[in-house]
Amino acid sequence: MYDLIVIGGGPAGLAAAHSAWEEGLSRILVVERDREPGGILNQCIHSGFGLHYFKEELTGPEYAGRFLRMLSETGVELWTDTTVLELTQERRVHMVSPALGYRVEEAGSVILAMGCRERTRGALSIPGTRPAGVLTAGAAQRYVNIEGYLPGRRVVILGSGDIGLIMARRLTLEGAKVLCCVEAMPYSSGLQRNIVQCLQDFNIPLYLSHTITEIRGERRVESVVIAQVDADRSPIPGTGRTLSCDTVLLSVGLIPENELTRQAGIELDPRTRGAVVFEDMETSLPGVFACGNVAHVHDLVDHVTAESRKAGAAAARYVLSPFPDETPIWRVTCGEGVGSIAPQRLRPERVEKFCDLFLRPSGVYGPCHLAVCSGGRTVARYRRRRLSPGEMERLVLPRALLEQCCGDLTISVEEDTP
């Protein structure tokens, strides 16, 4: 029996395992379905990682390499090329691999760190034919950076997520012509720095409030029709125009990889599409924790690392010195202007110095305040210069503030009035 099994060997899983080892757990197993640990970082060869956590700029493989070296100095076991098939409520993990066959391992605690996946064309229902050349931005990234293939020469990108923006730059550097990025919302869903460095620096246009209304082609994509959309994101008649291209990349959002979570009967949040978690990232199933993009989609891997280290430490405490169960539980809910928030539950007695909340606004705001309400009154306001759904916002609540609250919390955006 293991003290801890971590499902997923990406940035979240590696950080959580290392943190749990530092907290005193001795039998830790990390299970990764790919042949190499590191997760999505292995194909992210651009720089920009580690500025917050390591205080220096690293590429994705360099960032993953740091944690792999740290883990190599511990007794943590790492099984690669191993797929987890089932997690039971008794914390038994069913897995299979070519080398080990079918295995069932039991753990004192489990950390879910499976990451997320991209939305595909099937989730969007784009009209048109089904030719080759339509793929997600992440798949294109793997083709270019790992497999060594250029997926196309004339490219249109639907959506303005960070992977799509980064691939616009990457494909341009490889000699392809990126015609434009098309975004249905009136704002970009990517980081501002990526809009500047990946689009504006390469004169790639970003068409907001536009979408692809048709994909044309027989064996291969030949063209797409893009059109302006109204406030309901419906195409406006008469605004369509045809762009000749051979490739369409989809960068239209990420979905937490939660099949195992759902199978184990863990409560899911319809807003984040990840598990409902407490302040220490424990899920509704005692002893099972979730962190990183499987809990809620992050913008920065540094935030994933910080959150996952917290989950690892909590998993170690659960095994070595568990808290008593009789603690009050507060709900944290989204108010006006907040699209999603995590964690969604707080046990105030377990908060030592402060509690981190990560939220995404439901729109773009200029100067505003994040208001914290409890018991029908506002207990705190935190000023922000700008909020956007493309950039996750961190809100730090000190324990002293929680002591002034009388129960459930609601977080809202209050716009500044002239």
Coordinates of C-alpha atoms in Angstrom, one line a residue:
M1 CA 0.0 0.0 0.0
Y2 CA 1.2 3.5 -0.9
D3 CA 1.0 6.6 1.3
L4 CA 0.0 8.6 -1.8
I5 CA -0.7 7.9 -5.5
V6 CA -0.6 10.8 -7.9
I7 CA -2.4 10.3 -11.1
G8 CA -0.7 12.4 -13.8
G9 CA 3.0 13.2 -14.2
G10 CA 2.7 16.7 -15.6
P11 CA 3.6 19.9 -13.8
A12 CA 0.8 19.5 -11.3
G13 CA 1.6 15.9 -10.4
L14 CA 5.3 16.4 -10.2
A15 CA 5.0 19.4 -7.9
A16 CA 2.4 17.7 -5.7
A17 CA 4.5 14.5 -5.3
H18 CA 7.6 16.5 -4.4
S19 CA 5.7 18.6 -1.8
A20 CA 4.2 15.4 -0.2
W21 CA 7.7 13.9 0.1
E22 CA 9.0 17.0 1.8
E23 CA 6.1 16.8 4.2
G24 CA 7.2 13.3 5.3
L25 CA 5.5 10.7 3.1
S26 CA 7.8 7.9 2.1
R27 CA 5.8 5.7 -0.2
I28 CA 4.7 7.9 -3.2
L29 CA 3.8 6.7 -6.7
V30 CA 3.3 9.0 -9.7
V31 CA 1.4 7.4 -12.6
E32 CA 1.8 8.9 -16.1
R33 CA 0.1 7.6 -19.2
D34 CA 2.7 9.1 -21.6
R35 CA 6.1 7.6 -22.2
E36 CA 7.8 10.6 -20.8
P37 CA 6.9 12.6 -17.7
G38 CA 6.3 16.4 -18.0
G39 CA 2.9 16.5 -19.6
I40 CA 2.1 19.3 -21.9
L41 CA 5.3 21.1 -21.0
N42 CA 7.3 18.8 -23.2
Q43 CA 5.9 20.3 -26.3
C44 CA 5.9 23.9 -25.1
I45 CA 9.4 24.9 -26.3
H46 CA 8.8 28.6 -26.0
S47 CA 10.1 30.6 -23.0
G48 CA 8.0 32.3 -20.4
F49 CA 7.7 29.6 -17.8
G50 CA 9.0 29.9 -14.2
L51 CA 9.1 33.7 -13.8
H52 CA 7.0 33.5 -10.6
Y53 CA 8.2 30.2 -9.1
F54 CA 11.9 29.9 -10.1
K55 CA 12.3 33.7 -10.7
E56 CA 13.8 33.1 -14.1
E57 CA 12.6 32.5 -17.6
L58 CA 12.5 28.9 -18.8
T59 CA 11.1 26.8 -21.6
G60 CA 8.5 24.2 -20.9
P61 CA 10.9 21.2 -21.0
E62 CA 13.3 23.1 -18.8
Y63 CA 10.6 23.7 -16.3
A64 CA 9.6 20.1 -16.2
G65 CA 13.2 19.1 -16.0
R66 CA 13.7 21.1 -12.8
F67 CA 11.0 19.1 -11.1
L68 CA 12.2 15.8 -12.5
R69 CA 15.7 16.5 -11.1
M70 CA 14.1 17.4 -7.7
L71 CA 12.1 14.1 -7.7
S72 CA 15.2 12.1 -8.7
E73 CA 16.7 13.1 -5.3
T74 CA 13.7 11.5 -3.5
G75 CA 12.3 8.0 -3.2
V76 CA 9.2 8.9 -5.3
E77 CA 8.3 6.1 -7.8
L78 CA 7.4 7.1 -11.3
W79 CA 5.5 4.7 -13.6
T80 CA 5.3 6.0 -17.2
D81 CA 3.3 4.5 -20.1
T82 CA 0.7 3.5 -17.5
T83 CA -3.0 4.3 -17.9
V84 CA -5.3 4.6 -14.9
L85 CA -8.6 2.9 -15.7
E86 CA -10.5 3.5 -12.5
L87 CA -10.4 5.2 -9.1
T88 CA -12.7 3.7 -6.4
Q89 CA -14.1 5.5 -3.4
E90 CA -11.8 3.2 -1.2
R91 CA -8.8 4.9 -3.0
R92 CA -7.9 1.8 -5.0
V93 CA -6.3 2.7 -8.3
H94 CA -6.8 0.3 -11.3
M95 CA -4.1 0.7 -13.9
V96 CA -2.6 -1.0 -16.9
S97 CA 0.7 -0.8 -18.8
P98 CA 2.7 -2.9 -21.3
A99 CA 5.5 -3.5 -18.7
L100 CA 3.4 -4.1 -15.6
G101 CA 0.1 -5.5 -17.0
Y102 CA -3.0 -4.9 -14.9
R103 CA -2.4 -3.6 -11.4
V104 CA -4.5 -2.5 -8.5
E105 CA -2.8 -0.4 -5.9
E106 CA -4.3 1.1 -2.7
A107 CA -3.3 4.4 -1.2
G108 CA -3.8 6.4 2.0
S109 CA -4.5 9.4 -0.2
V110 CA -4.8 10.2 -3.9
I111 CA -4.1 13.3 -5.9
L112 CA -5.8 13.9 -9.2
A113 CA -3.5 15.7 -11.6
M114 CA -4.7 14.6 -15.1
G115 CA -4.7 18.1 -16.7
C116 CA -7.1 19.1 -19.4
R117 CA -8.0 18.5 -23.0
E118 CA -8.9 20.8 -25.9
R119 CA -12.4 21.3 -27.3
T120 CA -12.7 19.8 -30.8
R121 CA -14.7 20.6 -33.9
G122 CA -17.3 18.2 -32.8
A123 CA -18.0 20.3 -29.7
L124 CA -18.5 23.4 -31.9
S125 CA -20.7 22.0 -34.7
I126 CA -19.1 24.1 -37.5
P127 CA -21.0 23.5 -40.8
G128 CA -19.1 22.3 -43.8
T129 CA -17.3 19.2 -45.1
R130 CA -14.9 17.0 -43.2
P131 CA -11.6 17.4 -45.0
A132 CA -8.1 16.9 -43.6
G133 CA -6.4 20.0 -42.1
V134 CA -8.7 20.7 -39.2
L135 CA -7.0 20.1 -35.9
T136 CA -6.6 21.6 -32.4
A137 CA -3.8 24.0 -31.7
G138 CA -2.3 21.6 -29.2
A139 CA -2.1 18.8 -31.8
A140 CA -0.4 21.2 -34.2
Q141 CA 2.0 22.2 -31.5
R142 CA 3.0 18.5 -31.0
Y143 CA 3.3 18.0 -34.7
V144 CA 5.7 20.9 -35.1
N145 CA 7.7 20.8 -31.8
I146 CA 8.0 17.0 -31.2
E147 CA 7.2 15.1 -34.4
G148 CA 8.8 17.6 -36.8
Y149 CA 5.9 18.1 -39.2
L150 CA 4.4 21.4 -40.5
P151 CA 0.6 20.9 -40.5
G152 CA -0.1 23.5 -43.2
R153 CA 1.0 26.5 -45.2
R154 CA -2.0 28.9 -45.1
V155 CA -3.6 28.8 -41.7
V156 CA -6.7 30.3 -40.1
I157 CA -7.0 30.0 -36.3
L158 CA -10.4 29.9 -34.7
G159 CA -10.4 31.2 -31.1
S160 CA -7.8 33.2 -29.2
G161 CA -6.7 30.9 -26.5
D162 CA -3.1 31.0 -25.4
I163 CA -2.1 27.8 -27.3
G164 CA -3.6 29.2 -30.5
L165 CA -1.8 32.5 -30.1
I166 CA 1.5 30.8 -29.5
M167 CA 1.0 28.6 -32.5
A168 CA 0.3 31.6 -34.7
R169 CA 3.9 32.8 -33.9
R170 CA 5.4 29.3 -34.1
L171 CA 3.9 28.5 -37.5
T172 CA 5.0 32.0 -38.8
L173 CA 8.5 31.3 -37.7
E174 CA 8.4 27.9 -39.5
G175 CA 7.4 29.6 -42.8
A176 CA 3.6 29.2 -42.8
K177 CA 1.3 32.1 -43.5
V178 CA -1.2 32.7 -40.6
L179 CA -4.0 34.7 -42.2
C180 CA -5.8 35.6 -39.0
C181 CA -7.1 34.6 -35.6
V182 CA -10.9 34.7 -35.4
E183 CA -12.6 35.1 -32.0
A184 CA -16.4 35.0 -31.4
M185 CA -16.2 37.0 -28.2
P186 CA -15.7 40.8 -28.2
Y187 CA -12.4 40.2 -26.2
S188 CA -9.5 37.7 -26.4
S189 CA -9.4 34.7 -24.2
G190 CA -5.6 34.7 -24.1
L191 CA -3.1 36.5 -22.0
Q192 CA -2.4 40.1 -23.1
R193 CA 1.4 39.4 -23.4
N194 CA 0.6 36.6 -26.0
I195 CA -1.6 38.9 -28.0
V196 CA 1.3 41.4 -28.2
Q197 CA 4.2 39.0 -28.7
C198 CA 2.5 36.4 -30.9
L199 CA 0.0 38.4 -33.1
Q200 CA 0.9 42.1 -33.0
D201 CA 4.6 41.6 -33.3
F202 CA 4.0 39.5 -36.5
N203 CA 1.2 41.6 -38.0
I204 CA -1.3 38.8 -37.6
P205 CA -4.8 40.3 -37.4
L206 CA -7.2 39.4 -34.6
Y207 CA -10.9 39.6 -35.6
L208 CA -13.0 39.9 -32.5
S209 CA -16.8 39.2 -32.7
H210 CA -16.2 36.9 -35.7
T211 CA -16.4 33.2 -36.3
I212 CA -16.0 30.5 -38.9
T213 CA -19.4 29.7 -40.5
E214 CA -18.3 27.1 -43.0
I215 CA -15.3 24.9 -43.8
R216 CA -14.9 24.0 -47.4
G217 CA -12.8 21.3 -49.1
E218 CA -12.9 17.7 -50.3
R219 CA -9.8 15.8 -49.3
R220 CA -8.1 18.8 -47.8
V221 CA -9.3 22.2 -46.5
E222 CA -9.5 24.6 -49.4
S223 CA -11.2 27.7 -47.7
V224 CA -13.3 28.9 -44.8
V225 CA -16.0 31.5 -44.6
I226 CA -15.8 33.9 -41.6
A227 CA -18.5 36.3 -40.6
Q228 CA -19.2 38.9 -37.9
V229 CA -21.4 37.8 -35.0
D230 CA -23.9 39.7 -32.9
A231 CA -24.2 39.9 -29.1
D232 CA -25.8 36.4 -29.1
R233 CA -22.8 35.1 -31.2
S234 CA -25.0 34.4 -34.2
P235 CA -23.6 35.2 -37.6
I236 CA -24.8 38.5 -39.1
P237 CA -26.1 38.1 -42.6
G238 CA -24.1 39.8 -45.3
T239 CA -20.9 40.0 -43.4
G240 CA -19.4 36.7 -44.6
R241 CA -16.2 36.5 -46.6
T242 CA -14.1 33.6 -47.9
L243 CA -10.4 33.0 -47.0
S244 CA -8.4 30.6 -49.0
C245 CA -6.4 28.3 -46.7
D246 CA -5.3 24.7 -46.2
T247 CA -5.4 24.4 -42.4
V248 CA -7.8 25.4 -39.6
L249 CA -6.5 25.4 -36.0
L250 CA -9.0 25.3 -33.1
S251 CA -8.1 27.2 -30.0
V252 CA -11.6 27.4 -28.4
G253 CA -11.1 26.4 -24.8
L254 CA -9.9 23.7 -22.5
I255 CA -11.9 21.1 -20.5
P256 CA -10.6 19.4 -17.3
E257 CA -9.9 15.7 -17.9
N258 CA -12.4 14.5 -15.3
E259 CA -13.6 11.0 -16.4
L260 CA -11.9 9.4 -13.4
T261 CA -13.2 12.1 -11.1
R262 CA -16.8 11.6 -12.3
Q263 CA -16.4 7.8 -12.1
A264 CA -15.4 8.0 -8.4
G265 CA -18.5 9.9 -7.6
I266 CA -16.7 13.2 -6.8
E267 CA -18.8 16.4 -7.0
L268 CA -18.1 18.5 -10.0
D269 CA -18.5 22.3 -10.5
P270 CA -20.6 23.1 -13.6
R271 CA -18.6 26.4 -13.9
T272 CA -15.0 25.2 -13.8
R273 CA -16.0 21.6 -15.0
G274 CA -13.5 20.4 -12.4
A275 CA -14.0 18.9 -9.0
V276 CA -15.4 21.0 -6.2
V277 CA -12.5 21.5 -3.8
F278 CA -11.8 22.8 -0.3
E279 CA -9.2 25.3 0.7
D280 CA -6.5 22.6 0.7
M281 CA -7.7 21.1 -2.7
E282 CA -9.4 18.1 -1.1
T283 CA -12.4 17.0 -3.1
S284 CA -15.8 15.8 -1.8
L285 CA -14.3 12.3 -1.5
P286 CA -12.1 12.3 1.7
G287 CA -8.5 11.7 1.1
V288 CA -8.7 12.5 -2.6
F289 CA -7.3 15.8 -3.8
A290 CA -7.3 17.6 -7.2
C291 CA -4.9 20.2 -8.4
G292 CA -3.8 22.0 -11.6
N293 CA -5.9 22.1 -14.7
V294 CA -8.0 19.0 -13.7
A295 CA -9.4 21.2 -10.9
H296 CA -9.8 24.4 -12.9
V297 CA -7.9 25.7 -16.0
H298 CA -5.0 27.9 -15.2
D299 CA -3.1 30.5 -17.3
L300 CA 0.3 30.1 -15.7
V301 CA 2.2 26.9 -14.8
D302 CA 3.7 28.8 -11.8
H303 CA 0.1 29.0 -10.4
V304 CA -0.3 25.3 -11.1
T305 CA 2.9 24.5 -9.2
A306 CA 1.9 26.6 -6.1
E307 CA -1.6 25.1 -6.0
S308 CA -0.2 21.5 -6.4
R309 CA 2.4 21.9 -3.7
K310 CA -0.5 22.9 -1.4
A311 CA -2.4 19.8 -2.5
G312 CA 0.7 17.6 -1.9
A313 CA 1.2 19.0 1.6
A314 CA -2.5 18.5 2.4
A315 CA -2.4 14.9 1.2
A316 CA 0.6 14.3 3.5
R317 CA -1.3 15.8 6.5
Y318 CA -4.3 13.6 5.7
V319 CA -2.1 10.5 6.0
L320 CA 0.2 11.5 8.9
S321 CA -2.0 13.8 11.1
P322 CA -5.6 14.1 9.8
F323 CA -7.8 16.9 10.9
P324 CA -11.0 16.1 12.9
D325 CA -14.1 15.9 10.7
E326 CA -16.3 18.2 12.8
T327 CA -15.4 21.5 11.2
P328 CA -17.8 24.1 9.7
I329 CA -18.0 24.3 5.9
W330 CA -18.6 27.6 4.1
R331 CA -19.6 27.8 0.4
V332 CA -17.8 30.2 -1.9
T333 CA -20.0 31.4 -4.7
C334 CA -19.8 33.6 -7.8
G335 CA -21.6 36.9 -7.6
E336 CA -22.1 39.5 -10.3
G337 CA -19.3 39.7 -12.8
V338 CA -17.5 36.4 -11.7
G339 CA -17.7 33.5 -14.1
S340 CA -16.0 30.8 -12.0
I341 CA -14.1 30.5 -8.7
A342 CA -12.0 27.9 -6.9
P343 CA -11.9 26.6 -4.3
Q344 CA -15.6 26.5 -3.9
R345 CA -15.6 25.3 -0.2
L346 CA -13.8 26.6 2.9
R347 CA -13.2 25.1 6.3
P348 CA -12.1 28.3 8.1
E349 CA -10.6 26.5 11.0
R350 CA -8.1 24.8 8.7
V351 CA -6.9 28.1 7.2
E352 CA -3.6 29.0 8.8
K353 CA -2.5 32.4 7.5
F354 CA -4.5 33.0 4.3
C355 CA -6.6 31.4 1.7
D356 CA -6.0 31.7 -2.1
L357 CA -9.1 32.0 -4.3
F358 CA -8.7 31.9 -8.1
L359 CA -11.5 33.4 -10.2
R360 CA -12.3 34.3 -13.8
P361 CA -14.4 37.4 -14.6
S362 CA -17.4 36.9 -16.8
G363 CA -16.5 40.0 -18.8
V364 CA -13.9 42.7 -19.3
Y365 CA -13.7 45.4 -16.6
G366 CA -11.6 48.5 -16.2
P367 CA -10.9 49.9 -12.8
C368 CA -13.1 48.0 -10.3
H369 CA -13.2 46.2 -7.0
L370 CA -13.6 42.6 -6.0
A371 CA -16.1 42.6 -3.2
V372 CA -16.2 39.9 -0.6
C373 CA -19.7 39.5 1.0
S374 CA -20.7 37.3 4.0
G375 CA -23.9 37.3 5.9
G376 CA -25.5 39.9 3.8
R377 CA -22.8 42.5 4.2
T378 CA -19.6 43.4 2.4
V379 CA -16.6 42.5 4.6
A380 CA -13.8 43.6 2.2
R381 CA -13.1 45.2 -1.2
Y382 CA -9.9 44.7 -3.3
R383 CA -9.2 47.2 -6.0
R384 CA -8.1 45.9 -9.5
R385 CA -7.0 48.0 -12.5
R386 CA -8.4 45.6 -15.0
L387 CA -10.1 42.2 -15.2
S388 CA -10.6 39.9 -18.2
P389 CA -11.7 36.3 -18.7
G390 CA -8.4 35.8 -20.5
E391 CA -6.4 36.2 -17.3
M392 CA -7.2 34.4 -14.1
E393 CA -7.3 36.6 -11.0
R394 CA -5.8 35.6 -7.6
L395 CA -7.6 36.8 -4.5
V396 CA -5.8 36.4 -1.2
L397 CA -8.1 36.3 1.9
P398 CA -6.2 36.6 5.2
R399 CA -7.4 34.4 8.1
A400 CA -8.1 37.6 10.1
L401 CA -10.7 38.6 7.4
L402 CA -12.3 35.1 7.6
E403 CA -12.7 35.6 11.4
Q404 CA -14.9 38.6 10.6
C405 CA -17.2 36.6 8.4
C406 CA -20.2 34.6 9.6
G407 CA -20.5 32.0 7.0
D408 CA -20.8 31.5 3.2
L409 CA -18.9 33.9 1.0
T410 CA -19.9 35.6 -2.3
I411 CA -17.3 37.2 -4.6
S412 CA -18.5 40.0 -7.0
V413 CA -17.1 42.6 -9.3
E414 CA -18.1 46.2 -8.5
E415 CA -17.3 48.6 -11.3
D416 CA -16.0 52.0 -10.4
T417 CA -18.5 54.8 -11.0
P418 CA -17.3 58.1 -12.6

